[in-house]
Coordinates of C-alpha atoms in Angstrom, one line a residue:
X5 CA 179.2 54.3 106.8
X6 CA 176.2 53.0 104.9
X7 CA 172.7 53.2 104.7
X8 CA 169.9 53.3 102.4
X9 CA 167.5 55.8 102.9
X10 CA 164.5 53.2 103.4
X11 CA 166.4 52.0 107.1
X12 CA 167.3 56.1 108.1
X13 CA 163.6 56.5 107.5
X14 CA 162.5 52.9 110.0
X15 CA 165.4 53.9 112.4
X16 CA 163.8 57.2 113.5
X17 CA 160.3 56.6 112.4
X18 CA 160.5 58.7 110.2
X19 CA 158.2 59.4 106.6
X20 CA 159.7 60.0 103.3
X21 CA 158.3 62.8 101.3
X22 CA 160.2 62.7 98.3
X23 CA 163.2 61.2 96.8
X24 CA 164.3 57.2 96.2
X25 CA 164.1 55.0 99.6
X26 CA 167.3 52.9 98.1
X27 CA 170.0 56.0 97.7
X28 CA 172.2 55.4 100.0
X29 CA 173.9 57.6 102.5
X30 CA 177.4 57.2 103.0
X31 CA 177.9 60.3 105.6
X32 CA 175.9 62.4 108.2
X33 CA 176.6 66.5 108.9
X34 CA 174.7 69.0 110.9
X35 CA 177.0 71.4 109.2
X36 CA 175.6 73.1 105.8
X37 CA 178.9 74.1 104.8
X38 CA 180.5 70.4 105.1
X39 CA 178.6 68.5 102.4
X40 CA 179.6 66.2 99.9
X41 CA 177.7 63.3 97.6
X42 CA 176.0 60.9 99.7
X43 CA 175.5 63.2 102.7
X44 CA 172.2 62.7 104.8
X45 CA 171.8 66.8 106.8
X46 CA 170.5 67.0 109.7
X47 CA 169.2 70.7 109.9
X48 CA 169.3 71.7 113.7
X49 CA 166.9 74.3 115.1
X50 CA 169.1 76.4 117.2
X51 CA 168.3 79.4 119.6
X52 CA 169.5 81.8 117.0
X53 CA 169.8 80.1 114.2
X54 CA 167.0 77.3 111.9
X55 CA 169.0 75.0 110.0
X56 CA 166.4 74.1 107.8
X57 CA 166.9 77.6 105.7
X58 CA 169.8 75.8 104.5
X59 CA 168.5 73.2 102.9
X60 CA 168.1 74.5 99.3
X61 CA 171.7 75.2 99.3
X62 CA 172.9 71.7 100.4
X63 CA 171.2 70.0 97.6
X64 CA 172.9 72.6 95.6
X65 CA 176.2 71.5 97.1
X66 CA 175.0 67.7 96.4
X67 CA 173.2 66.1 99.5
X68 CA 171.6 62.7 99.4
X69 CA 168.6 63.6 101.8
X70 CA 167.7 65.8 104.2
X71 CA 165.5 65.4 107.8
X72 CA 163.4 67.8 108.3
X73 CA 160.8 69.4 111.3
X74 CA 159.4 72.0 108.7
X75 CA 157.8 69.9 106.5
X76 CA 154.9 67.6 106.2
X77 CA 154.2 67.2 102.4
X78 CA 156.7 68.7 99.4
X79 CA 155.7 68.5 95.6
X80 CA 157.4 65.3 93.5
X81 CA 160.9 65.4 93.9
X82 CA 163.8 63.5 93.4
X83 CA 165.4 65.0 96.3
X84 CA 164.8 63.1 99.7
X85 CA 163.6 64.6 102.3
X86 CA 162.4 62.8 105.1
X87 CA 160.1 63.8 107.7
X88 CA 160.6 63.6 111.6
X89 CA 158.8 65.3 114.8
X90 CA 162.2 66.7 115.7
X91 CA 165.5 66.0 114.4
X92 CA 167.9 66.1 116.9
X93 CA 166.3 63.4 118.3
X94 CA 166.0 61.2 115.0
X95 CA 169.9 61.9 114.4
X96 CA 170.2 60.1 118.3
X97 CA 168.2 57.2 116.7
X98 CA 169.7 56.5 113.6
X99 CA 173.0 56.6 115.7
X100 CA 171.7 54.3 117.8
X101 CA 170.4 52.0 114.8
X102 CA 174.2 52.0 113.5
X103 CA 175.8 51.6 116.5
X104 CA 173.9 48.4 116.6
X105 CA 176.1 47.0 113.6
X106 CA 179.6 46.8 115.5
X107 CA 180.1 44.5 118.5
X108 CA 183.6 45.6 119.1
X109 CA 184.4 47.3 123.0
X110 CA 183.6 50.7 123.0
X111 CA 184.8 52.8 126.0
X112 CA 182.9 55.9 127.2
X113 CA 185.2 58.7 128.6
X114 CA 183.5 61.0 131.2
X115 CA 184.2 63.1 133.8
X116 CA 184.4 66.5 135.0
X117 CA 188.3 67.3 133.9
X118 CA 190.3 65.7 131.4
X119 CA 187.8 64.2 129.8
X120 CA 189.7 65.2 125.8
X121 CA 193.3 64.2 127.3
X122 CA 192.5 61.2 128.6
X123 CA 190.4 59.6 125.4
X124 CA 193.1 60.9 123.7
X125 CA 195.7 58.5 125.5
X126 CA 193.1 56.0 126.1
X127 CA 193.0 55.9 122.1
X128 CA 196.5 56.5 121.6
X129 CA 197.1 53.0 123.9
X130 CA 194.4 50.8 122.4
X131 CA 196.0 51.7 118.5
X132 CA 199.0 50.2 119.4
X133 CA 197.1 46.7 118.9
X134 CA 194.1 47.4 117.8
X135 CA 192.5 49.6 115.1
X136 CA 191.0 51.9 117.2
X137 CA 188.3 54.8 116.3
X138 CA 188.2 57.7 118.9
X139 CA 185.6 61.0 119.3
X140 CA 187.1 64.1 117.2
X141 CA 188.1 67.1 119.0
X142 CA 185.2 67.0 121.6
X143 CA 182.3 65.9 119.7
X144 CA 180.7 64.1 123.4
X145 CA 177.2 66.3 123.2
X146 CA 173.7 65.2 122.4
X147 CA 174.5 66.0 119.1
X148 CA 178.7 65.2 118.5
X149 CA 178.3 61.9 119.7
X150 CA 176.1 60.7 117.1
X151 CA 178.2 62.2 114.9
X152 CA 181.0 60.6 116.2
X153 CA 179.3 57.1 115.5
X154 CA 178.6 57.4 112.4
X155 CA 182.7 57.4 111.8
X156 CA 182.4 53.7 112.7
X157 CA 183.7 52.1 110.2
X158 CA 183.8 47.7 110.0
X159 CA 188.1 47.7 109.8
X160 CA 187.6 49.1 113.6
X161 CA 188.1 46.7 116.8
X162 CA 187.5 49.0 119.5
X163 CA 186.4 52.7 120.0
X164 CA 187.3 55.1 122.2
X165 CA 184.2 57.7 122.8
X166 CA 184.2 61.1 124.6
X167 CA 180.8 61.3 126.8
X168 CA 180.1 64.6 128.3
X169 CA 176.9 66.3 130.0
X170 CA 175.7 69.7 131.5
X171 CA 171.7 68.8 132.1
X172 CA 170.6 65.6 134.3
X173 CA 169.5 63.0 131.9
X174 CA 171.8 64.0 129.0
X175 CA 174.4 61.4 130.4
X176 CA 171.9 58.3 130.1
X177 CA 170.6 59.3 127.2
X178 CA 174.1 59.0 125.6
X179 CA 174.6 55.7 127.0
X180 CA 171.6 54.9 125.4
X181 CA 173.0 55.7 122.0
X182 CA 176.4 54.9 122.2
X183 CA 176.4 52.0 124.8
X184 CA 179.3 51.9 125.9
X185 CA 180.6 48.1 127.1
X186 CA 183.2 49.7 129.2
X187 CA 183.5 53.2 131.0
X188 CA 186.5 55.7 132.3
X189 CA 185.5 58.4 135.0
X190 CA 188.5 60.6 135.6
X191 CA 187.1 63.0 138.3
X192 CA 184.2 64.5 140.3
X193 CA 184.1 68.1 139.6
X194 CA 182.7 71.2 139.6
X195 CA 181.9 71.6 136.0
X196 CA 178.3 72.3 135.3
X197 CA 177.7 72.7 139.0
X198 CA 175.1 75.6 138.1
X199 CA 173.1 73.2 136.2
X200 CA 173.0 70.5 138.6
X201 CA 173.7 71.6 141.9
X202 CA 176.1 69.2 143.6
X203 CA 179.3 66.8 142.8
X204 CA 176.7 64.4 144.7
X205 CA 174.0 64.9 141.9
X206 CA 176.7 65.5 139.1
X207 CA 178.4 61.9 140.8
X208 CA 174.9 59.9 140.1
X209 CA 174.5 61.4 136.5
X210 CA 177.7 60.8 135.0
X211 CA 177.3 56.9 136.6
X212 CA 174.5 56.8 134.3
X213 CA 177.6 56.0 131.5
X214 CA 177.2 52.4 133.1
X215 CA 173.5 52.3 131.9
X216 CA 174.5 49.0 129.2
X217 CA 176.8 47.5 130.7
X218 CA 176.8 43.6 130.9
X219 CA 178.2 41.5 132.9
X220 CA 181.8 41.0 130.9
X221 CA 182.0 45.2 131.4
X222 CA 184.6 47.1 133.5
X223 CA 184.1 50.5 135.1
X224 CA 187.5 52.5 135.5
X225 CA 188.0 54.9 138.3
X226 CA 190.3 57.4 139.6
X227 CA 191.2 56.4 142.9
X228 CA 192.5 59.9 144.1
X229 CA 189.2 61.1 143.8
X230 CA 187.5 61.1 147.1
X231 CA 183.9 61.0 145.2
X232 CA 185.0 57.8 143.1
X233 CA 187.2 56.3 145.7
X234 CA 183.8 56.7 148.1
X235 CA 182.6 53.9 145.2
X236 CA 184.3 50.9 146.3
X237 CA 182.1 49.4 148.4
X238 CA 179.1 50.2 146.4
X239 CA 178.1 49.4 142.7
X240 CA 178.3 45.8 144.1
X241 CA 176.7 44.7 140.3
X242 CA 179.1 46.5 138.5
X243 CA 183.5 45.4 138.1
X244 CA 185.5 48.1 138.8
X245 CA 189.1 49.0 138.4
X246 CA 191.0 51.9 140.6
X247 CA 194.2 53.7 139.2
X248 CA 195.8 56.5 140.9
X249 CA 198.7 57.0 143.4
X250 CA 196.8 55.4 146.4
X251 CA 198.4 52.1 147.4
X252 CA 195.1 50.1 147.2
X253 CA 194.5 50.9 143.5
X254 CA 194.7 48.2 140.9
X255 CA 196.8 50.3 138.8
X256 CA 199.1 52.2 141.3
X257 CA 201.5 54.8 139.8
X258 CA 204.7 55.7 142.6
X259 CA 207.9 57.5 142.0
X260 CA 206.5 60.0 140.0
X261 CA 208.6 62.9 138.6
X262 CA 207.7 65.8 136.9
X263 CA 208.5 68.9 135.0
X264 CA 208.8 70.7 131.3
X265 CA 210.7 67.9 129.7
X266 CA 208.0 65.5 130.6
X267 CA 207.2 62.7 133.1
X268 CA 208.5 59.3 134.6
X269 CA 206.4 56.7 137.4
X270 CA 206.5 53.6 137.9
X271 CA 203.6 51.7 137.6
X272 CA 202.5 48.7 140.1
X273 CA 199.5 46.5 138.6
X274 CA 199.0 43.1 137.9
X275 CA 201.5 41.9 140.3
X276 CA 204.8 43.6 139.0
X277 CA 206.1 47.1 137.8
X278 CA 206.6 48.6 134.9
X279 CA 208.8 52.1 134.4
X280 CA 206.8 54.2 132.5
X281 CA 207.6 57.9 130.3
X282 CA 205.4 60.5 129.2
X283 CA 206.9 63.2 126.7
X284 CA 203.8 65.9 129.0
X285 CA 204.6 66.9 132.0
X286 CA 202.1 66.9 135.3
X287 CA 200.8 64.6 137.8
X288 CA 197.0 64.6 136.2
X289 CA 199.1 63.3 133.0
X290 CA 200.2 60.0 134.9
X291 CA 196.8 59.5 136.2
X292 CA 195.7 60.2 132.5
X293 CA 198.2 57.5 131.4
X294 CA 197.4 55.3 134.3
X295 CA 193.5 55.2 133.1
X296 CA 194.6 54.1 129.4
X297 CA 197.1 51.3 130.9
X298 CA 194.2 49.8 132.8
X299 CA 191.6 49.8 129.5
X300 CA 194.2 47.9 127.8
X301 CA 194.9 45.7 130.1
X302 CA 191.3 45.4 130.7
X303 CA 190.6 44.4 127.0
X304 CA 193.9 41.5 126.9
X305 CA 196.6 43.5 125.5
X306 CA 200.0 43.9 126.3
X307 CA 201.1 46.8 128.8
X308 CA 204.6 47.1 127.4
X309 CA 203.3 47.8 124.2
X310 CA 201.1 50.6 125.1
X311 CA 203.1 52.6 127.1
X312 CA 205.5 52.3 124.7
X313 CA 202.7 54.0 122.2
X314 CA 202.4 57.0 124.9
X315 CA 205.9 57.9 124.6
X316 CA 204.3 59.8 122.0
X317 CA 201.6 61.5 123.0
X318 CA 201.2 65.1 122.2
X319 CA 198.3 66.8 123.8
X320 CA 195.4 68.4 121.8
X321 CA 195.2 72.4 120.9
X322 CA 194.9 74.4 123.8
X323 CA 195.3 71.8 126.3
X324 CA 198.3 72.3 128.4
X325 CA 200.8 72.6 124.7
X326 CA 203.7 73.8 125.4
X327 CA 204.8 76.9 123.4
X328 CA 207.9 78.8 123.2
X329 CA 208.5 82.3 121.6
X330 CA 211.2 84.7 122.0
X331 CA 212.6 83.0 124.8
X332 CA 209.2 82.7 127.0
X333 CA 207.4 79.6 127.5
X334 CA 203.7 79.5 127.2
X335 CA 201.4 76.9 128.3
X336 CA 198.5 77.3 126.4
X337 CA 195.5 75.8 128.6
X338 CA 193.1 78.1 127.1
X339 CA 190.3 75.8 125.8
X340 CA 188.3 75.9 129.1
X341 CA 188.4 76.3 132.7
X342 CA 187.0 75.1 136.0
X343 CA 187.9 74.7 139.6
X344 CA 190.4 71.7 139.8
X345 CA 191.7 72.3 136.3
X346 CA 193.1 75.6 137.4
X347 CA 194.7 74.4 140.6
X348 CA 196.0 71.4 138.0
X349 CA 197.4 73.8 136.0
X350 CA 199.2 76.3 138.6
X351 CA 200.5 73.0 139.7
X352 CA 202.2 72.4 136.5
X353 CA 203.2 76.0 135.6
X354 CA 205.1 76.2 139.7
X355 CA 207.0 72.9 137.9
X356 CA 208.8 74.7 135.6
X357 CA 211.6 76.7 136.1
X358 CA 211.2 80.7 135.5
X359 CA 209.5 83.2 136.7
X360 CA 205.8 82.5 136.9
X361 CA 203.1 84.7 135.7
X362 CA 199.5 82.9 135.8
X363 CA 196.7 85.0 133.6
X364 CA 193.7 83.5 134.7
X365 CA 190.3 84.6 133.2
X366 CA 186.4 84.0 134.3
X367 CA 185.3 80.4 135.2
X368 CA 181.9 80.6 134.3
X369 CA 178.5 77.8 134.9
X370 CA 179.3 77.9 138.5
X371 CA 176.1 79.0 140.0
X372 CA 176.1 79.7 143.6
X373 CA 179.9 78.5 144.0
X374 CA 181.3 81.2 141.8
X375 CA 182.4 83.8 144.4
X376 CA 183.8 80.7 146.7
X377 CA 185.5 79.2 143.5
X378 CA 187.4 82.1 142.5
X379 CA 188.7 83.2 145.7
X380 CA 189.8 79.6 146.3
X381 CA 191.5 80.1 143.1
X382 CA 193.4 83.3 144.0
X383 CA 194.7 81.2 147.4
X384 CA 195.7 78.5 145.6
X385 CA 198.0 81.0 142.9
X386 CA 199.3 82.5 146.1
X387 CA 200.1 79.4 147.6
X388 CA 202.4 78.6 144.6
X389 CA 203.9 81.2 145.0
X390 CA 203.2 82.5 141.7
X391 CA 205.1 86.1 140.9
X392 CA 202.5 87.4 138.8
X393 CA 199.1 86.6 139.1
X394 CA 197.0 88.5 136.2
X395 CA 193.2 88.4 136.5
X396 CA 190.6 89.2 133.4
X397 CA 187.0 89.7 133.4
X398 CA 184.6 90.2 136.0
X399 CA 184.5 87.2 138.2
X400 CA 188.3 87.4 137.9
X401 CA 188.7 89.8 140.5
X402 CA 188.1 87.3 143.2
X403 CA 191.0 85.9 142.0
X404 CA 192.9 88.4 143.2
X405 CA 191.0 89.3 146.2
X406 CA 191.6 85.4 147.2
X407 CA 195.2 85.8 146.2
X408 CA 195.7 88.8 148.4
X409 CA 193.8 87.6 151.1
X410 CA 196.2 84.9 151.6
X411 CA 199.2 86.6 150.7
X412 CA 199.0 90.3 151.4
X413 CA 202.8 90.4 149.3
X414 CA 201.3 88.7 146.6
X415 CA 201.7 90.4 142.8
X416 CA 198.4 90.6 141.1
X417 CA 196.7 92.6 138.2
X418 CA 193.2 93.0 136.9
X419 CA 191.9 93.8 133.7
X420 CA 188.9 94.1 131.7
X421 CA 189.5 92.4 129.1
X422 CA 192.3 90.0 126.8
X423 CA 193.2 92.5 124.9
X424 CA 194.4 95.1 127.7
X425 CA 196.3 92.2 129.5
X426 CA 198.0 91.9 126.5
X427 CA 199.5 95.6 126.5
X428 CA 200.3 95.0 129.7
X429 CA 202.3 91.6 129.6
X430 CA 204.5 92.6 125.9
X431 CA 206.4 95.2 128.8
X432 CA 206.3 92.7 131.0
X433 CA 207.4 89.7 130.0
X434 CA 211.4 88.6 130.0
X435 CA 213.6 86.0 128.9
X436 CA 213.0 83.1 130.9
X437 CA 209.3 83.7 131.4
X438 CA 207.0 81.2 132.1
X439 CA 203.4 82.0 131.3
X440 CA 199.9 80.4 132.0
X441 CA 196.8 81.0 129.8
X442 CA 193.7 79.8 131.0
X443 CA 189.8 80.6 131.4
X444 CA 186.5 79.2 130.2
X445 CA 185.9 79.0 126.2
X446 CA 183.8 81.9 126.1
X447 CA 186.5 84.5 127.9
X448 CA 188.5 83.2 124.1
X449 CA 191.8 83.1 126.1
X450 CA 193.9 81.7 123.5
X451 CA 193.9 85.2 121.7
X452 CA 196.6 86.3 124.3
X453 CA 198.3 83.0 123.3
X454 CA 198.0 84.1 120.0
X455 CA 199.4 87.5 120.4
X456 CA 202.5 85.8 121.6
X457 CA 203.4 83.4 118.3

């Protein structure tokens, strides 16, 4: 990226205090410790934490300018600092000013599951004819989507950009900044639930991706979704385009089989089929794959070509990776947990062979469903017949209690915390194990998958 400190400073109306309005900025980081010549900070003011006592130290470490809330006048300098009313916001504006720079597509990814997996494939297709950028990691908040804009670079002819939301109005305001020309919504969940009280209400936020669209856009939904497939007679200004295993979508995936050495559909679109292989296994993987077929088609490019790409996709860190040590087999699905991404993942752990021990921790921002949620959870494990179900943390014992409930026979252990159900599963665990890890980020499940490589 580039820019000159004199359009950062009319982008987010902002004032220079000090420093030359011609330096130019070549990068953007919130993060003191990630600094290098030509790097504009953004100091945020956290709950805990004030950015802005950093800022001696990144000029140390050789920024080009700083924003700051803390400051109204500063004595001559050549430093730059530049003055705003708050900065998260001005870093949303100067995002919004650069965005304004590229008119390539730029697909939004939202949803309530699989939001990471599928803009990974989504990306992963669209490289394999054109030079596609794509959010790191999961930089999709008020403040890693900026971020993630500013890695436009002019070589790029499409993006691929993670949207995510907890709060009503965070989901327009990101369409605001990013504008997305096209849009994925992969499911209607109960993520977030706490914070805004209904898939109904969580349904009419995340369609707030749509926001600028025009009319050459394209909304992609997932048919199996009884929220989105409720969609098709509505939205009457907007195009949309169904994948899923429903007959009536656009992009229909059939013959679908699935298990640890990957998976194999065929898919029906356009008017013929295509046979189609994914090196992942489970069911919310084809529907994954299904969602980047249709973007590419959607855009002109060749199918055979891109699902030829996703014969080689390998899913991010601690999303459903495959492991094994000493003869067990681990799949790591420790980055975060909710509803219908644990009953996807007991789906996918019953698909292996083994002996199957699910060690399921808290699901947390669940509000009043929480109790429900977790019981339902504990029925679900039971109904795979699971042979070990472990539970950790509070809220984790109506896992069990659900499990039991529906399956009086049905193995189950609780414990405190990750570190005693380790103990525990190091005499438990045999040759020919197979062992799911999941919770929300904050119960730091992949410590037990850590213990095990």
């Amino acid at each position: 990226m580039k820019l000159t400190i004199a359009e950062i400073v009319r982008a987010c109306n902002g004032k220079l205090l000090s420093g030359d309005p011609q330096t130019e900025i070549t990068s953007v980081s919130t993060d003191s410790r990630k600094i290098s010549p030509g790097t504009l900070f953004v100091p945020i003011r956290g709950e805990r934490v004030d950015a802005h006592m950093y800022i001696p130290a990144v000029f140390a470490a050789g920024a080009a300018a700083t924003l700051t809330q803390n400051h109204t006048a500063v004595a001559d300098d050549e430093q730059a600092r530049i003055a705003v009313e708050s900065t998260e916001r001005a870093l949303q504006e100067i995002a919004s000013y650069y965005r304004e720079r590229f008119s390539i597509p730029i697909i939004g990814i939202t949803g309530s599951v699989g939001k990471t997996t599928t803009k990974e494939m989504v990306a992963l297709a669209l490289s394999s004819q054109w030079n596609t950028m794509k959010t790191s990691g999961n930089q999709n908040s008020q403040i890693g989507l900026p971020l993630t804009l500013f890695q436009l670079e002019h070589e790029h002819e499409a993006a691929v950009i993670e949207m995510g939301m907890s709060y009503p109005g965070e989901m327009a305001n990101l369409a605001k900044i990013a504008r997305p020309m096209h849009a994925v919504i992969t499911n209607i969940g109960l993520s977030h639930i706490e914070n805004l009280g209904s898939q109904e209400r969580i349904l009419a936020e995340k369609l707030h991706i749509t926001d600028a669209f025009t009319q050459d856009s394209i909304l992609y939904l997932n048919g199996d979704d009884v929220h989105l497939a409720a969609l098709r007679e509505q939205l009457p200004q907007v195009r949309k385009i169904y994948f899923g295993t429903q007959p009536w979508c656009d992009f229909c995936a059939r013959n679908i089989t699935t298990g640890e050495n990957g998976s194999s559909f065929t898919l029906y679109a356009c008017g013929t089929c295509y046979d189609v292989k994914l090196p992942v296994p489970g069911t919310h993987n084809v529907l994954n794959a299904l969602a980047a077929l249709a973007v590419v088609k959607g855009l002109g490019g060749s199918l055979h070509k891109a699902q030829e790409a996703l014969t080689h996709y390998q899913p991010p860190a601690m999303r459903q990776q495959i492991h094994r040590a000493n003869q067990i087999t681990i799949i790591d699905d420790s980055y975060n947990a909710s509803p219908d991404a644990m009953k996807s993942s007991l789906d996918l752990l019953a698909s292996f062979p083994g002996r199957h021990i699910a060690v399921l921790a808290d699901m947390l921002e669940l509000g009043a469903m929480e109790q429900q949620a977790h019981t339902e959870t504990g029925a679900y494990a039971a109904a795979k017949k699971i042979d070990l179900l472990i539970a950790i943390g509070p809220r984790a014992k109506a896992y069990a209690a659900g499990a039991k409930q529906a399956n009086p026979e049905q193995p189950v252990a609780h414990f405190e915390s990750n570190q005693e159900a380790c103990i525990f599963l190091r005499s438990f665990l045999t040759a020919g194990d197979v062992m799911l890890v999941k919770g929300s980020r904050a119960m730091k499940t992949d410590e037990i998958v850590k213990a095990f490589l």
